[in-house]
Coordinates of C-alpha atoms in Angstrom, one line a residue:
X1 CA -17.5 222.3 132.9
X2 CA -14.7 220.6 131.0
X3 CA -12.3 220.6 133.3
X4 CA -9.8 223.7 132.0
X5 CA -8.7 224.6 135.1
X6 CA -7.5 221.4 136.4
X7 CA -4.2 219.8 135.6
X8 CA -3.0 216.2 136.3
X9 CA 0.4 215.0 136.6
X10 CA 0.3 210.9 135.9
X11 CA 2.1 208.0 134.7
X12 CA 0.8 205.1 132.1
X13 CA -0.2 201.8 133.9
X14 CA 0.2 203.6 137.3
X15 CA -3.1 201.6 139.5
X16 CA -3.3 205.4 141.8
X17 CA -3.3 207.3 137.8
X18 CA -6.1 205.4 136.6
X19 CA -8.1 205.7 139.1
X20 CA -8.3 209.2 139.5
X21 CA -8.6 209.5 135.6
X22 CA -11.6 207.2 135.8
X23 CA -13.0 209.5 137.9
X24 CA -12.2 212.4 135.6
X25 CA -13.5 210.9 132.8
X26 CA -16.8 209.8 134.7
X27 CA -17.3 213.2 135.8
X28 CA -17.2 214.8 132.1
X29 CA -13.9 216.1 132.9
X30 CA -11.8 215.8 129.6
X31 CA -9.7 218.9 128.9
X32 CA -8.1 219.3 131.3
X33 CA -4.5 219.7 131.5
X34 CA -2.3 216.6 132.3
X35 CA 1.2 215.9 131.9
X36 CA 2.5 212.1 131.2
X37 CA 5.7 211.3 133.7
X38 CA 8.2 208.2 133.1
X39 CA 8.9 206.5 136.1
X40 CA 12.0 204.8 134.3
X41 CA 13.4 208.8 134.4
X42 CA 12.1 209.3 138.0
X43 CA 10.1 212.4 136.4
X44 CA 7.4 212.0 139.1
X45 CA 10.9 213.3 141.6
X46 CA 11.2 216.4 139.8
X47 CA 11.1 219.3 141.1
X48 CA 7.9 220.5 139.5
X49 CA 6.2 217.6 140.9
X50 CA 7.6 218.0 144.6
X51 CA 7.0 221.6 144.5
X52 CA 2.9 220.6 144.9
X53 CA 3.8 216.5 146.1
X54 CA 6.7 216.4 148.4
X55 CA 6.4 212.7 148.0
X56 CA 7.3 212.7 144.7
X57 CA 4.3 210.1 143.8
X58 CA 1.8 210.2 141.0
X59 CA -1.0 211.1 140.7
X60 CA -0.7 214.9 141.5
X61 CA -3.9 216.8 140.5
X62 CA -4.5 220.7 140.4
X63 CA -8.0 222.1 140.3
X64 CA -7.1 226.1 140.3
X65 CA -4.8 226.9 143.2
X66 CA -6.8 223.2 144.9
X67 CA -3.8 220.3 145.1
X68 CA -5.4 216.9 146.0
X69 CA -3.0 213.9 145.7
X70 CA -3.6 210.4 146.4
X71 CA -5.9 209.0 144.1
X72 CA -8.6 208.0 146.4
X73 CA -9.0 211.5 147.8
X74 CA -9.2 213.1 144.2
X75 CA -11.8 210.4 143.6
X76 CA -13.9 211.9 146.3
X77 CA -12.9 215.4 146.0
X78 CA -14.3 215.4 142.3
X79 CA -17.6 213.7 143.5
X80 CA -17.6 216.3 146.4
X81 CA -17.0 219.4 144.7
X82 CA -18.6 218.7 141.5
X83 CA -21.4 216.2 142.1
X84 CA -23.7 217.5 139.3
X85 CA -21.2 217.0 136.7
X86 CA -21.4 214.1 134.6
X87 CA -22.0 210.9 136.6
X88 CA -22.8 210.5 139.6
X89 CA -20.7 208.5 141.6
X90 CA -22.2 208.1 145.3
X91 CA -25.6 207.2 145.5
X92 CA -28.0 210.3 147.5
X93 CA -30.0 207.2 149.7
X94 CA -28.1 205.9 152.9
X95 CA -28.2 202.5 152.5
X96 CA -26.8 203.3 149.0
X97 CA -24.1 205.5 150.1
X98 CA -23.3 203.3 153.1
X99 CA -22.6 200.6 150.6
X100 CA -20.1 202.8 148.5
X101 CA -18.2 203.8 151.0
X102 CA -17.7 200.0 152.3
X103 CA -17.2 198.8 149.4
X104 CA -14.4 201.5 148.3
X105 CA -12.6 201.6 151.8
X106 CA -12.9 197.8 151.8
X107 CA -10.7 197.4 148.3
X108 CA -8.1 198.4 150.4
X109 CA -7.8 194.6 150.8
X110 CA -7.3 193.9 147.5
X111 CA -4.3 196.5 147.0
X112 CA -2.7 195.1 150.0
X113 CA -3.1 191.3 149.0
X114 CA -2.7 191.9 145.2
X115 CA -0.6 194.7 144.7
X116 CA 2.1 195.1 147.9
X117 CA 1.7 191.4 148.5
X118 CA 2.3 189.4 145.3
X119 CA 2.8 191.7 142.6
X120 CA 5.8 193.6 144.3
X121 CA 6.9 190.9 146.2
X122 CA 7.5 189.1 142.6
X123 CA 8.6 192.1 140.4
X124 CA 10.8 193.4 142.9
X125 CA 12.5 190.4 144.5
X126 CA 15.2 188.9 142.9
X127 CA 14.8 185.3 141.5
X128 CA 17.4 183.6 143.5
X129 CA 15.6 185.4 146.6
X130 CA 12.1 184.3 146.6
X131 CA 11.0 182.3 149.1
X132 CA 8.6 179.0 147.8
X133 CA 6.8 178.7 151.0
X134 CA 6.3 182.2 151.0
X135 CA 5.2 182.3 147.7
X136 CA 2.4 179.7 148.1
X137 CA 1.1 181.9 151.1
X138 CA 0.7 185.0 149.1
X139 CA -0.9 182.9 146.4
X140 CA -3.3 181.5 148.9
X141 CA -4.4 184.8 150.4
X142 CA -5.0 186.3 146.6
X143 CA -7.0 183.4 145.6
X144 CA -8.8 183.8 148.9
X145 CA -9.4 187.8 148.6
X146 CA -10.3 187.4 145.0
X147 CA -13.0 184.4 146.2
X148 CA -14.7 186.8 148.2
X149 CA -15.1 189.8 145.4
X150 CA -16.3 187.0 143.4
X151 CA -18.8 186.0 145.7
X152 CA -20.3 189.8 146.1
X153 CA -20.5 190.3 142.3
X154 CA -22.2 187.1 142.2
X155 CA -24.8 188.4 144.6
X156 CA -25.5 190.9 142.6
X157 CA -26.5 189.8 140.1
X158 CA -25.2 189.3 135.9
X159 CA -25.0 193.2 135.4
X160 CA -23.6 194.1 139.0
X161 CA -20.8 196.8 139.6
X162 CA -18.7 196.5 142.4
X163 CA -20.7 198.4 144.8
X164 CA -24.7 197.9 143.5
X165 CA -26.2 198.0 140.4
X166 CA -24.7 201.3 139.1
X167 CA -21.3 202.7 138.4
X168 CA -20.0 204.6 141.8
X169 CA -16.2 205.7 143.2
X170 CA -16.2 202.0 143.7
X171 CA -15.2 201.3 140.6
X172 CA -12.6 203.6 139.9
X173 CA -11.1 202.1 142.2
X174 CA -11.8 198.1 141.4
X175 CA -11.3 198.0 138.3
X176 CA -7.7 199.4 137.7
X177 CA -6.7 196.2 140.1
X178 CA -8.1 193.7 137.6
X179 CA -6.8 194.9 134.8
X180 CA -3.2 195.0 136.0
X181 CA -4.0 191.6 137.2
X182 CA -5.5 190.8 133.8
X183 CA -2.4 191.9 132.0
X184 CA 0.1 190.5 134.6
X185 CA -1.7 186.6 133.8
X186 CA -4.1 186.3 136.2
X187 CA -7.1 183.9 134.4
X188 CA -9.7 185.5 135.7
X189 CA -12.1 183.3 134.2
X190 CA -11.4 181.4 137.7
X191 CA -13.8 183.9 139.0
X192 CA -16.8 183.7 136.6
X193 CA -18.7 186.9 138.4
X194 CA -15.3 189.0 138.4
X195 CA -14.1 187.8 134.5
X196 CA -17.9 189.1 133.6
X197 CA -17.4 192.3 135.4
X198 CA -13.9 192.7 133.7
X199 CA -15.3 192.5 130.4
X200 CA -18.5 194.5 131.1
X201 CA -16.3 197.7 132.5
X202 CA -13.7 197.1 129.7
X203 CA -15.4 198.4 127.2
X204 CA -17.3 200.8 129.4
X205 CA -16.5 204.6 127.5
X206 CA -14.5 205.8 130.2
X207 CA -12.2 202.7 130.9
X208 CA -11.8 203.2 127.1
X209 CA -10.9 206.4 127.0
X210 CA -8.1 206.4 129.8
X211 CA -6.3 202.8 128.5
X212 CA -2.6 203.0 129.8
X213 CA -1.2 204.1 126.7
X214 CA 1.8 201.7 126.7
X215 CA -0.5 198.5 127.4
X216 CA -1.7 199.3 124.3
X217 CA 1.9 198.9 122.2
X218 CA 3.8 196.5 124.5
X219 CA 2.4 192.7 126.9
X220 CA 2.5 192.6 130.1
X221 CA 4.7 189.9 131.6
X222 CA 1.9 187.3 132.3
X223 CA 4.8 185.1 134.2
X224 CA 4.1 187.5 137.4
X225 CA 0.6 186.2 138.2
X226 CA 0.5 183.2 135.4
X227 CA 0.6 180.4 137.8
X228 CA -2.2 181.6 140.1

């Protein structure tokens, strides 16, 4: 199955787009349709897009007259409905898939800490408006929540994914994180078992294949998470 009768609506360097096209790409799925949106033209508003996502948010997946929209949901609905295609991304032992699913509710952490905590906080406030103090305590409870992913990859081992010793829904879901964190300054070399799981899933086929197309032409401004 390639995938024909699914469309995707997304937008480059979107965290949510890349995690569900990880996903895709895991499970073999790679024609299907898809549609690139600019946030910078508020094309994920339109009406097309609120038609099937009356919160105008991307992603927005079709499979056949299916829509499934936030990410993590088409992460599961792919390994749900499909789970003979291409990889398999939740292990078939309990104590295998018990671990999955911790592990990929449990990065809920890291979006909150990372992404609505410090990244936001520093893209989206004005200069003149950010409080020091404040600051220092966002810094604090990144360095804190990255400490502990460090600590679980170092557990596992030199060749560990985020959730065991294969590639699951996990990582969909971990690795789009780093990499905006990568490209936003974070040294991630602080975190010797994360920077080794950065570059062992960065040149992993299917990370490859679904790139942000704009990180590829343009930096990212490393002065967001530079001084971590």
């Amino acid at each position: 199955m390639s995938g024909e009768n699914m469309f995707l609506y997304w937008g480059s360097g979107s965290v949510p787009c890349w995690k569900a096209m990880l996903a895709l790409a895991e499970k073999g799925f790679t024609n299907y349709k898809n549609k690139l949106c600019s946030f910078q033209k508020k094309e994920h508003k339109s009406e097309e897009i609120l038609a099937l996502n009356p919160r105008g948010q991307l992603p927005t997946f079709k499979d056949g007259n299916v829509v499934v929209n936030e990410s993590n949901a088409i992460i599961e609905y792919l390994e749900n409905e499909y789970p003979n295609n291409g990889a398999k991304l939740l292990p078939s032992d309990k104590a295998g898939k018990a671990r999955v699913f911790q592990v990929y509710h449990e990065l809920a952490n890291m979006h909150s800490v990372l992404v609505d905590g410090l990244i936001h906080y520093k893209m989206f406030t004005p200069k003149d408006q950010i409080d020091e103090n404040q600051l220092q305590v966002r810094y604090t409870a990144c360095r804190k929540e990255m400490g502990i992913w460090d600590t679980k990859l170092e557990k596992g081992g030199p060749n560990a994914y985020i959730a065991g010793n294969s590639f699951t829904m996990a990582d969909c879901v971990a690795f789009p994180y780093l990499a905006i964190a990568k490209r936003l300054g974070m040294k991630l070399q602080k975190w010797p078992a994360i920077d080794g799981y950065y570059n062992r899933m960065s040149v992993r086929p299917s990370v490859k294949a679904t790139w942000p197309p704009h990180w590829k032409e343009t930096p990212g401004d490393t002065s967001i998470l530079g001084d971590l």
